[in-house]
Amino acid sequence: MEKKDYQITAWCRRMMREHVSEGAFCIDATMGKGNDTQQLCLLAGKAGKVLAFDIQEEAIRETRRRLEKTLDYCNYELLLESHTHMERYAKPESADCIVFNLGYLPGGSHAVATKAETTVEALEQGLRLLKRNGLMSVCIYSGGDSGYEERDAVLAWLKALDCRKYLVMLTRYYNRPNDPPIPAMVIKM
Ligand SMILES: C[S@@+](CC[C@H](N)C(=O)[O-])C[C@H]1O[C@@H](n2cnc3c(N)ncnc32)[C@H](O)[C@@H]1O
């Protein structure tokens, strides 16, 4: 029997599959090595569009290489730009899905990572850019080089969202020791 994948990114991608169909408009707010960008590009298809943001050239290079190898169409734009500028590139209430995978570039410098203040600012923008019924998925990490400031700020921000406007769901790897990652989903109602 095929082994199921319950890693945080695989878990979030299940929800992405529900929300992203052919022709969708999506944003990857933390491009990294492009795994999520690729997934969004495949789900949105030729008729769709994906914007992906990162502040490191290495991320753009890696992601471009990955997408050129796996896709025979170009439905993406890779931007060397902070996610705090997402609103310059997309219209309000236009996105079907926005993905945040916080932290540092795997294999890259741990010093260049997402930060509490800018992440919360970008998440606020994400809410404005989401369509009704749109999904914002956030992978939250803590401990080690990530520390706790960003996790605590994001969890506090999620908790304070108006429950008449947003559905917020967290999953816990409840019996895992130390600081397991936390997948969070926000759906705009
Ligand atoms: C955990 S990685 C993302 C992994 C990625 N989703 C993937 O599939 O490989 C986090 C990324 O966020 C990027 N990042 C940090 N601060 C950022 C910011 N202000 N705006 C956009 N990206 C940022 C880092 O450079 C890093 O590549």
mmCIF file with all atom_site columns, C-alpha atoms and ligand atoms in Angstrom:
data_model
loop_
_atom_site.group_PDB
_atom_site.id
_atom_site.type_symbol
_atom_site.label_atom_id
_atom_site.label_alt_id
_atom_site.label_comp_id
_atom_site.label_asym_id
_atom_site.label_entity_id
_atom_site.label_seq_id
_atom_site.pdbx_PDB_ins_code
_atom_site.Cartn_x
_atom_site.Cartn_y
_atom_site.Cartn_z
_atom_site.occupancy
_atom_site.B_iso_or_equiv
_atom_site.pdbx_formal_charge
_atom_site.auth_seq_id
_atom_site.auth_comp_id
_atom_site.auth_asym_id
_atom_site.auth_atom_id
_atom_site.pdbx_PDB_model_num
ATOM   1   C CA  . MET A 1 1   ? 0.000   0.000  0.000   1.00 0.00 ? 1   MET A CA  1
ATOM   2   C CA  . GLU A 1 2   ? 1.297   3.472  -0.855  1.00 0.00 ? 2   GLU A CA  1
ATOM   3   C CA  . LYS A 1 3   ? 2.523   5.369  2.212   1.00 0.00 ? 3   LYS A CA  1
ATOM   4   C CA  . LYS A 1 4   ? 0.550   8.569  2.841   1.00 0.00 ? 4   LYS A CA  1
ATOM   5   C CA  . ASP A 1 5   ? 2.493   11.786 3.309   1.00 0.00 ? 5   ASP A CA  1
ATOM   6   C CA  . TYR A 1 6   ? 1.468   13.840 6.348   1.00 0.00 ? 6   TYR A CA  1
ATOM   7   C CA  . GLN A 1 7   ? 4.404   16.259 6.300   1.00 0.00 ? 7   GLN A CA  1
ATOM   8   C CA  . ILE A 1 8   ? 3.308   19.869 6.744   1.00 0.00 ? 8   ILE A CA  1
ATOM   9   C CA  . THR A 1 9   ? 3.750   20.836 3.090   1.00 0.00 ? 9   THR A CA  1
ATOM   10  C CA  . ALA A 1 10  ? 1.895   17.752 1.837   1.00 0.00 ? 10  ALA A CA  1
ATOM   11  C CA  . TRP A 1 11  ? -0.911  18.509 4.289   1.00 0.00 ? 11  TRP A CA  1
ATOM   12  C CA  . CYS A 1 12  ? -1.217  22.077 3.019   1.00 0.00 ? 12  CYS A CA  1
ATOM   13  C CA  . ARG A 1 13  ? -1.157  20.905 -0.589  1.00 0.00 ? 13  ARG A CA  1
ATOM   14  C CA  . ARG A 1 14  ? -4.256  18.792 0.032   1.00 0.00 ? 14  ARG A CA  1
ATOM   15  C CA  . MET A 1 15  ? -6.153  21.955 0.836   1.00 0.00 ? 15  MET A CA  1
ATOM   16  C CA  . MET A 1 16  ? -4.601  23.746 -2.149  1.00 0.00 ? 16  MET A CA  1
ATOM   17  C CA  . ARG A 1 17  ? -5.962  21.022 -4.432  1.00 0.00 ? 17  ARG A CA  1
ATOM   18  C CA  . GLU A 1 18  ? -9.454  21.745 -3.156  1.00 0.00 ? 18  GLU A CA  1
ATOM   19  C CA  . HIS A 1 19  ? -9.202  25.461 -3.821  1.00 0.00 ? 19  HIS A CA  1
ATOM   20  C CA  . VAL A 1 20  ? -7.161  25.748 -6.998  1.00 0.00 ? 20  VAL A CA  1
ATOM   21  C CA  . SER A 1 21  ? -8.604  24.650 -10.318 1.00 0.00 ? 21  SER A CA  1
ATOM   22  C CA  . GLU A 1 22  ? -7.835  25.340 -13.980 1.00 0.00 ? 22  GLU A CA  1
ATOM   23  C CA  . GLY A 1 23  ? -7.694  29.086 -14.615 1.00 0.00 ? 23  GLY A CA  1
ATOM   24  C CA  . ALA A 1 24  ? -7.095  30.077 -10.981 1.00 0.00 ? 24  ALA A CA  1
ATOM   25  C CA  . PHE A 1 25  ? -4.991  33.045 -9.878  1.00 0.00 ? 25  PHE A CA  1
ATOM   26  C CA  . CYS A 1 26  ? -2.561  32.172 -7.070  1.00 0.00 ? 26  CYS A CA  1
ATOM   27  C CA  . ILE A 1 27  ? 0.261   33.746 -5.102  1.00 0.00 ? 27  ILE A CA  1
ATOM   28  C CA  . ASP A 1 28  ? 3.250   32.014 -3.558  1.00 0.00 ? 28  ASP A CA  1
ATOM   29  C CA  . ALA A 1 29  ? 4.410   34.572 -0.983  1.00 0.00 ? 29  ALA A CA  1
ATOM   30  C CA  . THR A 1 30  ? 7.592   32.628 -0.111  1.00 0.00 ? 30  THR A CA  1
ATOM   31  C CA  . MET A 1 31  ? 8.913   30.996 -3.277  1.00 0.00 ? 31  MET A CA  1
ATOM   32  C CA  . GLY A 1 32  ? 12.028  29.290 -1.833  1.00 0.00 ? 32  GLY A CA  1
ATOM   33  C CA  . LYS A 1 33  ? 12.956  26.364 -4.069  1.00 0.00 ? 33  LYS A CA  1
ATOM   34  C CA  . GLY A 1 34  ? 9.639   26.500 -5.859  1.00 0.00 ? 34  GLY A CA  1
ATOM   35  C CA  . ASN A 1 35  ? 7.889   23.373 -4.637  1.00 0.00 ? 35  ASN A CA  1
ATOM   36  C CA  . ASP A 1 36  ? 4.683   25.227 -3.812  1.00 0.00 ? 36  ASP A CA  1
ATOM   37  C CA  . THR A 1 37  ? 4.991   27.454 -6.879  1.00 0.00 ? 37  THR A CA  1
ATOM   38  C CA  . GLN A 1 38  ? 5.204   24.355 -9.046  1.00 0.00 ? 38  GLN A CA  1
ATOM   39  C CA  . GLN A 1 39  ? 2.179   22.805 -7.385  1.00 0.00 ? 39  GLN A CA  1
ATOM   40  C CA  . LEU A 1 40  ? 0.157   25.999 -7.884  1.00 0.00 ? 40  LEU A CA  1
ATOM   41  C CA  . CYS A 1 41  ? 1.263   26.275 -11.543 1.00 0.00 ? 41  CYS A CA  1
ATOM   42  C CA  . LEU A 1 42  ? 0.185   22.694 -12.222 1.00 0.00 ? 42  LEU A CA  1
ATOM   43  C CA  . LEU A 1 43  ? -3.196  23.126 -10.527 1.00 0.00 ? 43  LEU A CA  1
ATOM   44  C CA  . ALA A 1 44  ? -3.921  26.503 -12.186 1.00 0.00 ? 44  ALA A CA  1
ATOM   45  C CA  . GLY A 1 45  ? -2.896  25.158 -15.607 1.00 0.00 ? 45  GLY A CA  1
ATOM   46  C CA  . LYS A 1 46  ? -2.223  27.056 -18.820 1.00 0.00 ? 46  LYS A CA  1
ATOM   47  C CA  . ALA A 1 47  ? -5.232  29.306 -18.352 1.00 0.00 ? 47  ALA A CA  1
ATOM   48  C CA  . GLY A 1 48  ? -4.217  30.255 -14.811 1.00 0.00 ? 48  GLY A CA  1
ATOM   49  C CA  . LYS A 1 49  ? -1.614  32.579 -13.359 1.00 0.00 ? 49  LYS A CA  1
ATOM   50  C CA  . VAL A 1 50  ? 0.821   32.319 -10.450 1.00 0.00 ? 50  VAL A CA  1
ATOM   51  C CA  . LEU A 1 51  ? 2.836   35.151 -8.912  1.00 0.00 ? 51  LEU A CA  1
ATOM   52  C CA  . ALA A 1 52  ? 5.734   34.058 -6.707  1.00 0.00 ? 52  ALA A CA  1
ATOM   53  C CA  . PHE A 1 53  ? 7.766   36.296 -4.375  1.00 0.00 ? 53  PHE A CA  1
ATOM   54  C CA  . ASP A 1 54  ? 11.143  35.913 -2.716  1.00 0.00 ? 54  ASP A CA  1
ATOM   55  C CA  . ILE A 1 55  ? 13.894  38.288 -1.632  1.00 0.00 ? 55  ILE A CA  1
ATOM   56  C CA  . GLN A 1 56  ? 16.748  35.974 -2.646  1.00 0.00 ? 56  GLN A CA  1
ATOM   57  C CA  . GLU A 1 57  ? 18.079  35.598 -6.189  1.00 0.00 ? 57  GLU A CA  1
ATOM   58  C CA  . GLU A 1 58  ? 18.958  32.000 -5.405  1.00 0.00 ? 58  GLU A CA  1
ATOM   59  C CA  . ALA A 1 59  ? 15.263  31.240 -4.881  1.00 0.00 ? 59  ALA A CA  1
ATOM   60  C CA  . ILE A 1 60  ? 14.321  32.762 -8.242  1.00 0.00 ? 60  ILE A CA  1
ATOM   61  C CA  . ARG A 1 61  ? 17.092  30.809 -10.011 1.00 0.00 ? 61  ARG A CA  1
ATOM   62  C CA  . GLU A 1 62  ? 16.193  27.485 -8.406  1.00 0.00 ? 62  GLU A CA  1
ATOM   63  C CA  . THR A 1 63  ? 12.481  27.946 -9.002  1.00 0.00 ? 63  THR A CA  1
ATOM   64  C CA  . ARG A 1 64  ? 12.918  28.999 -12.628 1.00 0.00 ? 64  ARG A CA  1
ATOM   65  C CA  . ARG A 1 65  ? 15.088  25.948 -13.263 1.00 0.00 ? 65  ARG A CA  1
ATOM   66  C CA  . ARG A 1 66  ? 12.483  23.683 -11.646 1.00 0.00 ? 66  ARG A CA  1
ATOM   67  C CA  . LEU A 1 67  ? 9.551   25.155 -13.571 1.00 0.00 ? 67  LEU A CA  1
ATOM   68  C CA  . GLU A 1 68  ? 11.308  25.153 -16.930 1.00 0.00 ? 68  GLU A CA  1
ATOM   69  C CA  . LYS A 1 69  ? 12.112  21.477 -16.422 1.00 0.00 ? 69  LYS A CA  1
ATOM   70  C CA  . THR A 1 70  ? 8.613   20.395 -15.416 1.00 0.00 ? 70  THR A CA  1
ATOM   71  C CA  . LEU A 1 71  ? 6.159   22.638 -17.273 1.00 0.00 ? 71  LEU A CA  1
ATOM   72  C CA  . ASP A 1 72  ? 5.694   23.044 -21.018 1.00 0.00 ? 72  ASP A CA  1
ATOM   73  C CA  . TYR A 1 73  ? 3.860   26.353 -20.529 1.00 0.00 ? 73  TYR A CA  1
ATOM   74  C CA  . CYS A 1 74  ? 4.615   29.550 -18.633 1.00 0.00 ? 74  CYS A CA  1
ATOM   75  C CA  . ASN A 1 75  ? 1.767   30.671 -16.386 1.00 0.00 ? 75  ASN A CA  1
ATOM   76  C CA  . TYR A 1 76  ? 4.016   32.207 -13.722 1.00 0.00 ? 76  TYR A CA  1
ATOM   77  C CA  . GLU A 1 77  ? 5.876   35.371 -12.851 1.00 0.00 ? 77  GLU A CA  1
ATOM   78  C CA  . LEU A 1 78  ? 8.811   35.086 -10.429 1.00 0.00 ? 78  LEU A CA  1
ATOM   79  C CA  . LEU A 1 79  ? 9.455   38.317 -8.547  1.00 0.00 ? 79  LEU A CA  1
ATOM   80  C CA  . LEU A 1 80  ? 12.571  39.322 -6.624  1.00 0.00 ? 80  LEU A CA  1
ATOM   81  C CA  . GLU A 1 81  ? 10.484  41.303 -4.210  1.00 0.00 ? 81  GLU A CA  1
ATOM   82  C CA  . SER A 1 82  ? 9.310   41.167 -0.614  1.00 0.00 ? 82  SER A CA  1
ATOM   83  C CA  . HIS A 1 83  ? 5.834   39.795 0.053   1.00 0.00 ? 83  HIS A CA  1
ATOM   84  C CA  . THR A 1 84  ? 5.128   43.085 1.803   1.00 0.00 ? 84  THR A CA  1
ATOM   85  C CA  . HIS A 1 85  ? 4.730   44.461 -1.750  1.00 0.00 ? 85  HIS A CA  1
ATOM   86  C CA  . MET A 1 86  ? 2.237   41.886 -3.002  1.00 0.00 ? 86  MET A CA  1
ATOM   87  C CA  . GLU A 1 87  ? -0.483  44.499 -3.322  1.00 0.00 ? 87  GLU A CA  1
ATOM   88  C CA  . ARG A 1 88  ? 1.532   46.266 -6.009  1.00 0.00 ? 88  ARG A CA  1
ATOM   89  C CA  . TYR A 1 89  ? 1.129   43.226 -8.248  1.00 0.00 ? 89  TYR A CA  1
ATOM   90  C CA  . ALA A 1 90  ? -2.396  41.933 -7.636  1.00 0.00 ? 90  ALA A CA  1
ATOM   91  C CA  . LYS A 1 91  ? -5.880  43.405 -7.363  1.00 0.00 ? 91  LYS A CA  1
ATOM   92  C CA  . PRO A 1 92  ? -8.023  43.218 -4.222  1.00 0.00 ? 92  PRO A CA  1
ATOM   93  C CA  . GLU A 1 93  ? -10.151 40.061 -3.953  1.00 0.00 ? 93  GLU A CA  1
ATOM   94  C CA  . SER A 1 94  ? -8.463  38.473 -6.976  1.00 0.00 ? 94  SER A CA  1
ATOM   95  C CA  . ALA A 1 95  ? -6.584  35.464 -5.550  1.00 0.00 ? 95  ALA A CA  1
ATOM   96  C CA  . ASP A 1 96  ? -8.006  31.959 -5.224  1.00 0.00 ? 96  ASP A CA  1
ATOM   97  C CA  . CYS A 1 97  ? -5.081  30.795 -3.108  1.00 0.00 ? 97  CYS A CA  1
ATOM   98  C CA  . ILE A 1 98  ? -2.118  32.390 -1.316  1.00 0.00 ? 98  ILE A CA  1
ATOM   99  C CA  . VAL A 1 99  ? 0.643   30.272 0.160   1.00 0.00 ? 99  VAL A CA  1
ATOM   100 C CA  . PHE A 1 100 ? 3.123   31.184 2.902   1.00 0.00 ? 100 PHE A CA  1
ATOM   101 C CA  . ASN A 1 101 ? 5.823   28.711 3.889   1.00 0.00 ? 101 ASN A CA  1
ATOM   102 C CA  . LEU A 1 102 ? 7.704   30.651 6.543   1.00 0.00 ? 102 LEU A CA  1
ATOM   103 C CA  . GLY A 1 103 ? 11.331  30.358 7.608   1.00 0.00 ? 103 GLY A CA  1
ATOM   104 C CA  . TYR A 1 104 ? 14.544  30.159 5.608   1.00 0.00 ? 104 TYR A CA  1
ATOM   105 C CA  . LEU A 1 105 ? 15.493  28.766 2.204   1.00 0.00 ? 105 LEU A CA  1
ATOM   106 C CA  . PRO A 1 106 ? 16.265  25.053 2.649   1.00 0.00 ? 106 PRO A CA  1
ATOM   107 C CA  . GLY A 1 107 ? 20.015  24.653 2.155   1.00 0.00 ? 107 GLY A CA  1
ATOM   108 C CA  . GLY A 1 108 ? 20.468  28.442 2.186   1.00 0.00 ? 108 GLY A CA  1
ATOM   109 C CA  . SER A 1 109 ? 21.480  30.956 4.829   1.00 0.00 ? 109 SER A CA  1
ATOM   110 C CA  . HIS A 1 110 ? 19.451  30.698 8.021   1.00 0.00 ? 110 HIS A CA  1
ATOM   111 C CA  . ALA A 1 111 ? 20.033  34.418 8.540   1.00 0.00 ? 111 ALA A CA  1
ATOM   112 C CA  . VAL A 1 112 ? 17.702  35.319 5.658   1.00 0.00 ? 112 VAL A CA  1
ATOM   113 C CA  . ALA A 1 113 ? 14.355  34.204 6.972   1.00 0.00 ? 113 ALA A CA  1
ATOM   114 C CA  . THR A 1 114 ? 10.830  35.528 7.232   1.00 0.00 ? 114 THR A CA  1
ATOM   115 C CA  . LYS A 1 115 ? 10.298  37.879 10.189  1.00 0.00 ? 115 LYS A CA  1
ATOM   116 C CA  . ALA A 1 116 ? 7.359   38.450 12.527  1.00 0.00 ? 116 ALA A CA  1
ATOM   117 C CA  . GLU A 1 117 ? 6.657   42.054 11.600  1.00 0.00 ? 117 GLU A CA  1
ATOM   118 C CA  . THR A 1 118 ? 6.904   41.736 7.812   1.00 0.00 ? 118 THR A CA  1
ATOM   119 C CA  . THR A 1 119 ? 5.111   38.393 7.791   1.00 0.00 ? 119 THR A CA  1
ATOM   120 C CA  . VAL A 1 120 ? 2.118   39.824 9.640   1.00 0.00 ? 120 VAL A CA  1
ATOM   121 C CA  . GLU A 1 121 ? 2.079   42.817 7.289   1.00 0.00 ? 121 GLU A CA  1
ATOM   122 C CA  . ALA A 1 122 ? 2.094   40.458 4.284   1.00 0.00 ? 122 ALA A CA  1
ATOM   123 C CA  . LEU A 1 123 ? -0.617  38.254 5.800   1.00 0.00 ? 123 LEU A CA  1
ATOM   124 C CA  . GLU A 1 124 ? -2.798  41.365 6.188   1.00 0.00 ? 124 GLU A CA  1
ATOM   125 C CA  . GLN A 1 125 ? -2.285  42.091 2.502   1.00 0.00 ? 125 GLN A CA  1
ATOM   126 C CA  . GLY A 1 126 ? -3.090  38.470 1.738   1.00 0.00 ? 126 GLY A CA  1
ATOM   127 C CA  . LEU A 1 127 ? -6.516  38.856 3.354   1.00 0.00 ? 127 LEU A CA  1
ATOM   128 C CA  . ARG A 1 128 ? -7.264  41.837 1.123   1.00 0.00 ? 128 ARG A CA  1
ATOM   129 C CA  . LEU A 1 129 ? -6.074  40.029 -2.000  1.00 0.00 ? 129 LEU A CA  1
ATOM   130 C CA  . LEU A 1 130 ? -8.071  36.840 -1.366  1.00 0.00 ? 130 LEU A CA  1
ATOM   131 C CA  . LYS A 1 131 ? -11.343 36.215 -3.162  1.00 0.00 ? 131 LYS A CA  1
ATOM   132 C CA  . ARG A 1 132 ? -14.344 35.080 -1.186  1.00 0.00 ? 132 ARG A CA  1
ATOM   133 C CA  . ASN A 1 133 ? -13.953 31.342 -0.526  1.00 0.00 ? 133 ASN A CA  1
ATOM   134 C CA  . GLY A 1 134 ? -10.242 31.763 -1.252  1.00 0.00 ? 134 GLY A CA  1
ATOM   135 C CA  . LEU A 1 135 ? -7.629  29.929 0.819   1.00 0.00 ? 135 LEU A CA  1
ATOM   136 C CA  . MET A 1 136 ? -4.539  31.294 2.532   1.00 0.00 ? 136 MET A CA  1
ATOM   137 C CA  . SER A 1 137 ? -2.261  28.504 3.707   1.00 0.00 ? 137 SER A CA  1
ATOM   138 C CA  . VAL A 1 138 ? 0.519   29.230 6.203   1.00 0.00 ? 138 VAL A CA  1
ATOM   139 C CA  . CYS A 1 139 ? 3.259   26.796 7.302   1.00 0.00 ? 139 CYS A CA  1
ATOM   140 C CA  . ILE A 1 140 ? 4.595   28.028 10.643  1.00 0.00 ? 140 ILE A CA  1
ATOM   141 C CA  . TYR A 1 141 ? 7.931   26.888 12.112  1.00 0.00 ? 141 TYR A CA  1
ATOM   142 C CA  . SER A 1 142 ? 9.544   27.567 15.470  1.00 0.00 ? 142 SER A CA  1
ATOM   143 C CA  . GLY A 1 143 ? 12.467  26.615 17.666  1.00 0.00 ? 143 GLY A CA  1
ATOM   144 C CA  . GLY A 1 144 ? 16.094  26.392 16.564  1.00 0.00 ? 144 GLY A CA  1
ATOM   145 C CA  . ASP A 1 145 ? 17.158  29.255 14.315  1.00 0.00 ? 145 ASP A CA  1
ATOM   146 C CA  . SER A 1 146 ? 13.511  30.239 13.752  1.00 0.00 ? 146 SER A CA  1
ATOM   147 C CA  . GLY A 1 147 ? 12.974  31.124 17.418  1.00 0.00 ? 147 GLY A CA  1
ATOM   148 C CA  . TYR A 1 148 ? 9.459   31.826 18.660  1.00 0.00 ? 148 TYR A CA  1
ATOM   149 C CA  . GLU A 1 149 ? 8.744   35.456 17.863  1.00 0.00 ? 149 GLU A CA  1
ATOM   150 C CA  . GLU A 1 150 ? 7.303   34.881 14.394  1.00 0.00 ? 150 GLU A CA  1
ATOM   151 C CA  . ARG A 1 151 ? 5.249   31.837 15.432  1.00 0.00 ? 151 ARG A CA  1
ATOM   152 C CA  . ASP A 1 152 ? 3.753   33.715 18.373  1.00 0.00 ? 152 ASP A CA  1
ATOM   153 C CA  . ALA A 1 153 ? 2.983   36.811 16.300  1.00 0.00 ? 153 ALA A CA  1
ATOM   154 C CA  . VAL A 1 154 ? 1.304   34.785 13.540  1.00 0.00 ? 154 VAL A CA  1
ATOM   155 C CA  . LEU A 1 155 ? -0.728  32.681 15.996  1.00 0.00 ? 155 LEU A CA  1
ATOM   156 C CA  . ALA A 1 156 ? -1.896  35.819 17.824  1.00 0.00 ? 156 ALA A CA  1
ATOM   157 C CA  . TRP A 1 157 ? -2.823  37.443 14.514  1.00 0.00 ? 157 TRP A CA  1
ATOM   158 C CA  . LEU A 1 158 ? -4.783  34.358 13.396  1.00 0.00 ? 158 LEU A CA  1
ATOM   159 C CA  . LYS A 1 159 ? -6.623  34.141 16.720  1.00 0.00 ? 159 LYS A CA  1
ATOM   160 C CA  . ALA A 1 160 ? -7.766  37.755 16.419  1.00 0.00 ? 160 ALA A CA  1
ATOM   161 C CA  . LEU A 1 161 ? -9.314  37.419 12.943  1.00 0.00 ? 161 LEU A CA  1
ATOM   162 C CA  . ASP A 1 162 ? -13.021 38.184 12.853  1.00 0.00 ? 162 ASP A CA  1
ATOM   163 C CA  . CYS A 1 163 ? -14.831 34.832 12.901  1.00 0.00 ? 163 CYS A CA  1
ATOM   164 C CA  . ARG A 1 164 ? -17.717 36.300 10.876  1.00 0.00 ? 164 ARG A CA  1
ATOM   165 C CA  . LYS A 1 165 ? -15.326 37.000 8.002   1.00 0.00 ? 165 LYS A CA  1
ATOM   166 C CA  . TYR A 1 166 ? -12.700 34.286 8.193   1.00 0.00 ? 166 TYR A CA  1
ATOM   167 C CA  . LEU A 1 167 ? -12.539 30.623 9.058   1.00 0.00 ? 167 LEU A CA  1
ATOM   168 C CA  . VAL A 1 168 ? -9.187  29.805 10.681  1.00 0.00 ? 168 VAL A CA  1
ATOM   169 C CA  . MET A 1 169 ? -8.082  26.197 11.116  1.00 0.00 ? 169 MET A CA  1
ATOM   170 C CA  . LEU A 1 170 ? -4.871  24.930 12.692  1.00 0.00 ? 170 LEU A CA  1
ATOM   171 C CA  . THR A 1 171 ? -3.583  21.381 12.650  1.00 0.00 ? 171 THR A CA  1
ATOM   172 C CA  . ARG A 1 172 ? -1.291  20.142 15.426  1.00 0.00 ? 172 ARG A CA  1
ATOM   173 C CA  . TYR A 1 173 ? 1.235   17.323 15.316  1.00 0.00 ? 173 TYR A CA  1
ATOM   174 C CA  . TYR A 1 174 ? 0.042   16.837 18.835  1.00 0.00 ? 174 TYR A CA  1
ATOM   175 C CA  . ASN A 1 175 ? 2.219   13.993 20.112  1.00 0.00 ? 175 ASN A CA  1
ATOM   176 C CA  . ARG A 1 176 ? 5.448   15.119 18.433  1.00 0.00 ? 176 ARG A CA  1
ATOM   177 C CA  . PRO A 1 177 ? 8.183   16.349 20.791  1.00 0.00 ? 177 PRO A CA  1
ATOM   178 C CA  . ASN A 1 178 ? 9.944   19.736 20.712  1.00 0.00 ? 178 ASN A CA  1
ATOM   179 C CA  . ASP A 1 179 ? 8.519   22.328 18.325  1.00 0.00 ? 179 ASP A CA  1
ATOM   180 C CA  . PRO A 1 180 ? 6.573   20.635 15.535  1.00 0.00 ? 180 PRO A CA  1
ATOM   181 C CA  . PRO A 1 181 ? 5.526   22.856 12.631  1.00 0.00 ? 181 PRO A CA  1
ATOM   182 C CA  . ILE A 1 182 ? 1.981   24.193 12.537  1.00 0.00 ? 182 ILE A CA  1
ATOM   183 C CA  . PRO A 1 183 ? -0.094  24.220 9.352   1.00 0.00 ? 183 PRO A CA  1
ATOM   184 C CA  . ALA A 1 184 ? -2.710  26.991 9.395   1.00 0.00 ? 184 ALA A CA  1
ATOM   185 C CA  . MET A 1 185 ? -5.504  27.646 6.904   1.00 0.00 ? 185 MET A CA  1
ATOM   186 C CA  . VAL A 1 186 ? -7.539  30.807 6.511   1.00 0.00 ? 186 VAL A CA  1
ATOM   187 C CA  . ILE A 1 187 ? -10.660 30.788 4.354   1.00 0.00 ? 187 ILE A CA  1
ATOM   188 C CA  . LYS A 1 188 ? -12.336 34.068 3.497   1.00 0.00 ? 188 LYS A CA  1
ATOM   189 C CA  . MET A 1 189 ? -16.080 33.726 3.945   1.00 0.00 ? 189 MET A CA  1
HETATM 190 C C1  . LIG B 2 .   ? 10.792  27.915 3.835   1.00 0.00 ? 1   LIG B C1  1
HETATM 191 S S1  . LIG B 2 .   ? 11.293  28.851 2.450   1.00 0.00 ? 1   LIG B S1  1
HETATM 192 C C2  . LIG B 2 .   ? 9.990   28.578 1.315   1.00 0.00 ? 1   LIG B C2  1
HETATM 193 C C3  . LIG B 2 .   ? 9.976   27.206 0.713   1.00 0.00 ? 1   LIG B C3  1
HETATM 194 C C4  . LIG B 2 .   ? 9.189   27.134 -0.570  1.00 0.00 ? 1   LIG B C4  1
HETATM 195 N N1  . LIG B 2 .   ? 7.778   27.303 -0.387  1.00 0.00 ? 1   LIG B N1  1
HETATM 196 C C5  . LIG B 2 .   ? 9.479   25.878 -1.352  1.00 0.00 ? 1   LIG B C5  1
HETATM 197 O O1  . LIG B 2 .   ? 8.532   25.233 -1.809  1.00 0.00 ? 1   LIG B O1  1
HETATM 198 O O2  . LIG B 2 .   ? 10.648  25.543 -1.528  1.00 0.00 ? 1   LIG B O2  1
HETATM 199 C C6  . LIG B 2 .   ? 11.022  30.542 2.949   1.00 0.00 ? 1   LIG B C6  1
HETATM 200 C C7  . LIG B 2 .   ? 11.440  31.528 1.901   1.00 0.00 ? 1   LIG B C7  1
HETATM 201 O O3  . LIG B 2 .   ? 10.934  32.811 2.273   1.00 0.00 ? 1   LIG B O3  1
HETATM 202 C C8  . LIG B 2 .   ? 11.805  33.771 1.756   1.00 0.00 ? 1   LIG B C8  1
HETATM 203 N N2  . LIG B 2 .   ? 11.574  35.089 2.367   1.00 0.00 ? 1   LIG B N2  1
HETATM 204 C C9  . LIG B 2 .   ? 12.068  35.606 3.526   1.00 0.00 ? 1   LIG B C9  1
HETATM 205 N N3  . LIG B 2 .   ? 11.606  36.849 3.726   1.00 0.00 ? 1   LIG B N3  1
HETATM 206 C C10 . LIG B 2 .   ? 10.810  37.143 2.661   1.00 0.00 ? 1   LIG B C10 1
HETATM 207 C C11 . LIG B 2 .   ? 10.059  38.291 2.284   1.00 0.00 ? 1   LIG B C11 1
HETATM 208 N N4  . LIG B 2 .   ? 10.024  39.386 3.051   1.00 0.00 ? 1   LIG B N4  1
HETATM 209 N N5  . LIG B 2 .   ? 9.361   38.241 1.121   1.00 0.00 ? 1   LIG B N5  1
HETATM 210 C C12 . LIG B 2 .   ? 9.363   37.134 0.348   1.00 0.00 ? 1   LIG B C12 1
HETATM 211 N N6  . LIG B 2 .   ? 10.073  36.008 0.655   1.00 0.00 ? 1   LIG B N6  1
HETATM 212 C C13 . LIG B 2 .   ? 10.771  36.017 1.796   1.00 0.00 ? 1   LIG B C13 1
HETATM 213 C C14 . LIG B 2 .   ? 13.182  33.190 2.040   1.00 0.00 ? 1   LIG B C14 1
HETATM 214 O O4  . LIG B 2 .   ? 14.150  33.797 1.212   1.00 0.00 ? 1   LIG B O4  1
HETATM 215 C C15 . LIG B 2 .   ? 12.950  31.704 1.742   1.00 0.00 ? 1   LIG B C15 1
HETATM 216 O O5  . LIG B 2 .   ? 13.338  31.378 0.437   1.00 0.00 ? 1   LIG B O5  1
#
